[in-house]
Amino acid sequence: QVQLQQWGAGLLKPSETLSLTCAVYGGSLSGYYWSWIRQPPGKGLEWIGEINHSGNTNYNPSLKSRVTISIDTSKNQFSLKLGSVTAADTAVYYCARVFDLYTGYDYFYFDYWGQGTLLTVSS
Amino acid sequence: DIQMTQSPSSLPASVGDRVTITCRASQSISSYLNWYQQKKGKAPKLLIYTASSLQRGVPSRFSGSGSGTDFTLTISSLQPEDFAAYYCQQSYSTPYTFGQGTKLEIK
């Protein structure tokens, strides 16, 4: 059974950098993309970006200038950095596995999720 | 970006009811549509993928249908544990986008 366990700082001041890590247990990073998704309090879900085991990344253009997603295959972990945070970045951040159901076409969905980490940005 | 619009935003219902949530995409996304359930304080849980395929372990009272721009999630007979928020999500193209959510509430 695949499990994702995430951790990182929960309280930042404006302009600081968010740093989160997600460890994957019970499975390999290989063969999948791995995503970060966030959810502001009481609001919907926003996809931040993804990375595969080779280090190929895709980012949401709305956050691309401030986001870096990296991967450490030796530790079976991947990480998120979000720079210059503001109050608008206050949210629960989730890591998730992107499953590719290939049937001649690539159908992607998020099948395993981390437990979530609440980031609060406040001066 | 592809915009996903769910309706209704809130849905009061009772145990045993049949309920339907709709999701509309701003452009055709074929069957690249997934549904998630989220309970308070928890991560979303995958229910339906490719518009109509039931994820392993999900009760058969959940079903999905649609293609192109219009999709539905149906719960045939609401159970107490089904009161939660539901989100659709398109995987046709990045950035992946979600609907704003439908909160299923006890009437």
mmCIF file of C-alpha atoms in Angstrom:
data_model
loop_
_atom_site.group_PDB
_atom_site.id
_atom_site.type_symbol
_atom_site.label_atom_id
_atom_site.label_comp_id
_atom_site.label_asym_id
_atom_site.label_seq_id
_atom_site.Cartn_x
_atom_site.Cartn_y
_atom_site.Cartn_z
ATOM 1 C CA GLN A 1 0.000 0.000 0.000
ATOM 2 C CA VAL A 2 1.468 3.299 -1.088
ATOM 3 C CA GLN A 3 1.597 6.005 1.573
ATOM 4 C CA LEU A 4 2.668 9.620 1.237
ATOM 5 C CA GLN A 5 3.909 11.420 4.325
ATOM 6 C CA GLN A 6 4.665 15.118 4.126
ATOM 7 C CA TRP A 7 6.234 17.679 6.408
ATOM 8 C CA GLY A 8 7.475 21.249 6.495
ATOM 9 C CA ALA A 9 7.175 24.604 8.202
ATOM 10 C CA GLY A 10 3.637 25.677 9.011
ATOM 11 C CA LEU A 11 4.077 29.370 9.800
ATOM 12 C CA LEU A 12 5.963 31.840 7.632
ATOM 13 C CA LYS A 13 6.297 35.590 7.383
ATOM 14 C CA PRO A 14 5.582 37.415 4.139
ATOM 15 C CA SER A 15 8.464 37.178 1.632
ATOM 16 C CA GLU A 16 9.818 33.967 3.143
ATOM 17 C CA THR A 17 10.109 30.668 1.271
ATOM 18 C CA LEU A 18 7.862 27.681 1.841
ATOM 19 C CA SER A 19 9.654 24.361 1.898
ATOM 20 C CA LEU A 20 7.762 21.047 2.028
ATOM 21 C CA THR A 21 8.870 17.465 1.541
ATOM 22 C CA CYS A 22 6.824 14.379 0.717
ATOM 23 C CA ALA A 23 8.159 10.882 1.335
ATOM 24 C CA VAL A 24 6.749 7.911 -0.545
ATOM 25 C CA TYR A 25 6.447 4.595 1.278
ATOM 26 C CA GLY A 26 5.425 1.244 -0.160
ATOM 27 C CA GLY A 27 6.227 2.171 -3.724
ATOM 28 C CA SER A 28 8.802 3.665 -6.050
ATOM 29 C CA LEU A 29 8.981 7.140 -7.523
ATOM 30 C CA SER A 30 9.722 5.588 -10.895
ATOM 31 C CA GLY A 31 7.025 5.498 -13.512
ATOM 32 C CA TYR A 32 4.897 8.269 -12.055
ATOM 33 C CA TYR A 33 4.534 11.985 -11.862
ATOM 34 C CA TRP A 34 4.252 13.441 -8.360
ATOM 35 C CA SER A 35 2.239 16.549 -7.713
ATOM 36 C CA TRP A 36 1.675 19.324 -5.221
ATOM 37 C CA ILE A 37 -1.845 20.688 -4.769
ATOM 38 C CA ARG A 38 -3.082 23.357 -2.374
ATOM 39 C CA GLN A 39 -6.378 24.395 -0.833
ATOM 40 C CA PRO A 40 -6.952 27.784 0.830
ATOM 41 C CA PRO A 41 -9.143 27.585 3.944
ATOM 42 C CA GLY A 42 -12.753 26.977 2.950
ATOM 43 C CA LYS A 43 -11.942 27.049 -0.759
ATOM 44 C CA GLY A 44 -11.263 24.723 -3.655
ATOM 45 C CA LEU A 45 -8.211 22.866 -4.891
ATOM 46 C CA GLU A 46 -5.403 24.341 -6.979
ATOM 47 C CA TRP A 47 -2.784 22.272 -8.772
ATOM 48 C CA ILE A 48 0.716 23.686 -8.228
ATOM 49 C CA GLY A 49 2.869 21.414 -10.347
ATOM 50 C CA GLU A 50 4.437 18.006 -10.806
ATOM 51 C CA ILE A 51 7.702 16.150 -11.267
ATOM 52 C CA ASN A 52 8.674 12.681 -12.458
ATOM 53 C CA HIS A 53 11.534 10.436 -11.390
ATOM 54 C CA SER A 54 13.738 11.874 -14.129
ATOM 55 C CA GLY A 55 13.247 15.374 -12.838
ATOM 56 C CA ASN A 56 10.935 16.571 -15.606
ATOM 57 C CA THR A 57 8.580 19.215 -14.254
ATOM 58 C CA ASN A 58 5.330 20.928 -15.179
ATOM 59 C CA TYR A 59 4.153 23.983 -13.269
ATOM 60 C CA ASN A 60 0.959 25.961 -13.043
ATOM 61 C CA PRO A 61 1.701 29.181 -14.956
ATOM 62 C CA SER A 62 -0.004 31.159 -12.191
ATOM 63 C CA LEU A 63 2.750 30.121 -9.751
ATOM 64 C CA LYS A 64 5.602 29.168 -12.047
ATOM 65 C CA SER A 65 7.813 32.151 -11.278
ATOM 66 C CA ARG A 66 7.892 31.280 -7.570
ATOM 67 C CA VAL A 67 7.785 27.462 -7.573
ATOM 68 C CA THR A 68 10.476 24.806 -7.664
ATOM 69 C CA ILE A 69 9.684 21.122 -7.376
ATOM 70 C CA SER A 70 12.596 18.740 -6.937
ATOM 71 C CA ILE A 71 13.062 15.016 -6.427
ATOM 72 C CA ASP A 72 15.488 12.833 -4.486
ATOM 73 C CA THR A 73 15.200 9.282 -5.751
ATOM 74 C CA SER A 74 17.757 8.010 -3.235
ATOM 75 C CA LYS A 75 15.416 9.000 -0.412
ATOM 76 C CA ASN A 76 12.179 8.320 -2.313
ATOM 77 C CA GLN A 77 11.115 11.904 -1.658
ATOM 78 C CA PHE A 78 10.096 14.973 -3.588
ATOM 79 C CA SER A 79 9.906 18.556 -2.436
ATOM 80 C CA LEU A 80 8.209 21.888 -3.016
ATOM 81 C CA LYS A 81 9.664 25.345 -2.630
ATOM 82 C CA LEU A 82 7.452 28.397 -3.016
ATOM 83 C CA GLY A 83 9.223 31.742 -2.758
ATOM 84 C CA SER A 84 8.079 35.183 -1.698
ATOM 85 C CA VAL A 85 4.983 33.947 0.088
ATOM 86 C CA THR A 86 2.118 36.277 0.954
ATOM 87 C CA ALA A 87 -1.112 35.877 2.886
ATOM 88 C CA ALA A 88 -2.700 34.632 -0.361
ATOM 89 C CA ASP A 89 -0.504 31.530 -0.109
ATOM 90 C CA THR A 90 -2.108 30.510 3.182
ATOM 91 C CA ALA A 91 -3.506 27.059 2.451
ATOM 92 C CA VAL A 92 -3.307 23.353 3.142
ATOM 93 C CA TYR A 93 -0.692 21.881 0.842
ATOM 94 C CA TYR A 94 -1.005 18.286 -0.341
ATOM 95 C CA CYS A 95 1.367 16.007 -2.161
ATOM 96 C CA ALA A 96 -0.178 13.380 -4.448
ATOM 97 C CA ARG A 97 0.740 10.640 -6.882
ATOM 98 C CA VAL A 98 -0.325 11.096 -10.483
ATOM 99 C CA PHE A 99 -1.432 7.772 -11.901
ATOM 100 C CA ASP A 100 -1.240 7.340 -15.677
ATOM 101 C CA LEU A 101 -3.907 4.988 -16.981
ATOM 102 C CA TYR A 102 -2.502 4.412 -20.424
ATOM 103 C CA THR A 103 -5.022 2.948 -22.861
ATOM 104 C CA GLY A 104 -3.491 4.349 -26.009
ATOM 105 C CA TYR A 105 -4.062 7.736 -24.458
ATOM 106 C CA ASP A 106 -2.741 9.033 -21.138
ATOM 107 C CA TYR A 107 -5.465 9.417 -18.549
ATOM 108 C CA PHE A 108 -4.117 10.995 -15.379
ATOM 109 C CA TYR A 109 -5.613 11.126 -11.923
ATOM 110 C CA PHE A 110 -4.466 11.632 -8.331
ATOM 111 C CA ASP A 111 -4.790 8.281 -6.597
ATOM 112 C CA TYR A 112 -2.710 8.648 -3.429
ATOM 113 C CA TRP A 113 -2.495 11.789 -1.301
ATOM 114 C CA GLY A 114 -0.457 12.978 1.632
ATOM 115 C CA GLN A 115 -2.129 14.061 4.826
ATOM 116 C CA GLY A 116 -1.797 17.761 4.104
ATOM 117 C CA THR A 117 0.235 20.534 5.740
ATOM 118 C CA LEU A 118 -1.312 23.846 6.749
ATOM 119 C CA LEU A 119 0.776 26.852 5.830
ATOM 120 C CA THR A 120 -0.124 30.130 7.477
ATOM 121 C CA VAL A 121 1.535 33.305 6.245
ATOM 122 C CA SER A 122 1.356 36.096 8.770
ATOM 123 C CA SER A 123 3.564 38.925 9.921
ATOM 124 C CA ASP B 1 -6.663 27.164 -18.575
ATOM 125 C CA ILE B 2 -9.734 24.937 -18.691
ATOM 126 C CA GLN B 3 -12.380 26.187 -16.296
ATOM 127 C CA MET B 4 -14.464 23.624 -14.418
ATOM 128 C CA THR B 5 -17.839 24.705 -13.062
ATOM 129 C CA GLN B 6 -19.808 22.565 -10.634
ATOM 130 C CA SER B 7 -23.420 22.869 -9.628
ATOM 131 C CA PRO B 8 -24.878 23.170 -7.187
ATOM 132 C CA SER B 9 -22.348 24.619 -4.731
ATOM 133 C CA SER B 10 -24.379 23.265 -1.849
ATOM 134 C CA LEU B 11 -26.830 20.387 -1.867
ATOM 135 C CA PRO B 12 -29.061 19.603 1.135
ATOM 136 C CA ALA B 13 -30.151 15.975 1.077
ATOM 137 C CA SER B 14 -31.311 13.125 3.286
ATOM 138 C CA VAL B 15 -30.085 9.598 3.862
ATOM 139 C CA GLY B 16 -31.477 7.385 1.123
ATOM 140 C CA ASP B 17 -31.815 10.179 -1.438
ATOM 141 C CA ARG B 18 -30.518 9.884 -4.968
ATOM 142 C CA VAL B 19 -28.357 12.917 -5.716
ATOM 143 C CA THR B 20 -26.641 14.231 -8.803
ATOM 144 C CA ILE B 21 -23.826 16.744 -9.046
ATOM 145 C CA THR B 22 -22.924 18.279 -12.367
ATOM 146 C CA CYS B 23 -19.616 19.523 -13.712
ATOM 147 C CA ARG B 24 -19.128 21.525 -16.883
ATOM 148 C CA ALA B 25 -15.827 22.151 -18.649
ATOM 149 C CA SER B 26 -15.094 25.359 -20.543
ATOM 150 C CA GLN B 27 -14.009 23.286 -23.542
ATOM 151 C CA SER B 28 -14.294 19.672 -24.598
ATOM 152 C CA ILE B 29 -12.179 17.361 -22.445
ATOM 153 C CA SER B 30 -13.382 14.033 -23.825
ATOM 154 C CA SER B 31 -13.403 11.681 -20.817
ATOM 155 C CA TYR B 32 -10.474 13.270 -19.000
ATOM 156 C CA LEU B 33 -12.579 13.889 -15.912
ATOM 157 C CA ASN B 34 -12.133 12.666 -12.354
ATOM 158 C CA TRP B 35 -14.230 12.973 -9.205
ATOM 159 C CA TYR B 36 -12.995 13.240 -5.625
ATOM 160 C CA GLN B 37 -14.662 13.186 -2.224
ATOM 161 C CA GLN B 38 -13.238 15.267 0.590
ATOM 162 C CA LYS B 39 -14.267 14.974 4.203
ATOM 163 C CA LYS B 40 -13.542 17.765 6.651
ATOM 164 C CA GLY B 41 -9.882 17.963 7.596
ATOM 165 C CA LYS B 42 -8.897 15.128 5.259
ATOM 166 C CA ALA B 43 -7.211 14.809 1.895
ATOM 167 C CA PRO B 44 -9.407 14.269 -1.148
ATOM 168 C CA LYS B 45 -10.162 10.674 -2.084
ATOM 169 C CA LEU B 46 -10.480 9.482 -5.670
ATOM 170 C CA LEU B 47 -13.949 8.145 -6.493
ATOM 171 C CA ILE B 48 -14.266 8.087 -10.271
ATOM 172 C CA TYR B 49 -11.672 8.357 -13.047
ATOM 173 C CA THR B 50 -12.057 8.755 -16.803
ATOM 174 C CA ALA B 51 -15.565 10.082 -16.178
ATOM 175 C CA SER B 52 -17.191 6.750 -15.376
ATOM 176 C CA SER B 53 -14.693 4.229 -13.973
ATOM 177 C CA LEU B 54 -15.123 3.405 -10.300
ATOM 178 C CA GLN B 55 -11.934 3.448 -8.252
ATOM 179 C CA ARG B 56 -11.126 0.218 -6.410
ATOM 180 C CA GLY B 57 -12.832 0.048 -3.054
ATOM 181 C CA VAL B 58 -15.406 2.754 -3.780
ATOM 182 C CA PRO B 59 -19.018 1.655 -3.179
ATOM 183 C CA SER B 60 -21.094 0.945 -6.255
ATOM 184 C CA ARG B 61 -23.707 3.538 -5.244
ATOM 185 C CA PHE B 62 -21.306 6.088 -6.762
ATOM 186 C CA SER B 63 -21.363 6.443 -10.529
ATOM 187 C CA GLY B 64 -20.159 8.928 -13.097
ATOM 188 C CA SER B 65 -21.167 9.742 -16.622
ATOM 189 C CA GLY B 66 -20.616 12.222 -19.408
ATOM 190 C CA SER B 67 -18.080 13.224 -21.998
ATOM 191 C CA GLY B 68 -17.077 16.334 -23.853
ATOM 192 C CA THR B 69 -18.083 19.246 -21.638
ATOM 193 C CA ASP B 70 -20.853 17.913 -19.384
ATOM 194 C CA PHE B 71 -20.427 15.377 -16.613
ATOM 195 C CA THR B 72 -22.393 14.066 -13.662
ATOM 196 C CA LEU B 73 -21.648 12.282 -10.410
ATOM 197 C CA THR B 74 -24.574 10.334 -9.001
ATOM 198 C CA ILE B 75 -24.980 8.757 -5.591
ATOM 199 C CA SER B 76 -27.857 6.306 -5.851
ATOM 200 C CA SER B 77 -28.772 6.089 -2.170
ATOM 201 C CA LEU B 78 -27.060 8.487 0.202
ATOM 202 C CA GLN B 79 -25.398 7.000 3.246
ATOM 203 C CA PRO B 80 -24.424 8.975 6.375
ATOM 204 C CA GLU B 81 -20.743 8.761 5.462
ATOM 205 C CA ASP B 82 -21.370 10.404 2.063
ATOM 206 C CA PHE B 83 -21.968 13.881 3.480
ATOM 207 C CA ALA B 84 -18.811 15.610 2.319
ATOM 208 C CA ALA B 85 -17.492 17.895 -0.395
ATOM 209 C CA TYR B 86 -17.117 16.646 -3.966
ATOM 210 C CA TYR B 87 -14.780 17.988 -6.627
ATOM 211 C CA CYS B 88 -14.430 17.312 -10.323
ATOM 212 C CA GLN B 89 -11.006 17.666 -11.957
ATOM 213 C CA GLN B 90 -9.902 17.690 -15.576
ATOM 214 C CA SER B 91 -6.722 15.979 -16.720
ATOM 215 C CA TYR B 92 -7.048 16.886 -20.404
ATOM 216 C CA SER B 93 -4.269 19.423 -20.161
ATOM 217 C CA THR B 94 -2.053 21.133 -17.642
ATOM 218 C CA PRO B 95 -2.578 23.090 -15.540
ATOM 219 C CA TYR B 96 -4.942 20.490 -14.136
ATOM 220 C CA THR B 97 -7.977 22.296 -12.759
ATOM 221 C CA PHE B 98 -10.728 21.483 -10.303
ATOM 222 C CA GLY B 99 -14.314 22.549 -9.941
ATOM 223 C CA GLN B 100 -15.101 24.833 -7.032
ATOM 224 C CA GLY B 101 -16.715 21.972 -5.134
ATOM 225 C CA THR B 102 -20.166 20.817 -4.075
ATOM 226 C CA LYS B 103 -20.909 20.472 -0.395
ATOM 227 C CA LEU B 104 -23.384 17.696 0.312
ATOM 228 C CA GLU B 105 -25.207 18.631 3.510
ATOM 229 C CA ILE B 106 -27.739 16.961 5.745
ATOM 230 C CA LYS B 107 -31.216 18.363 5.110
#
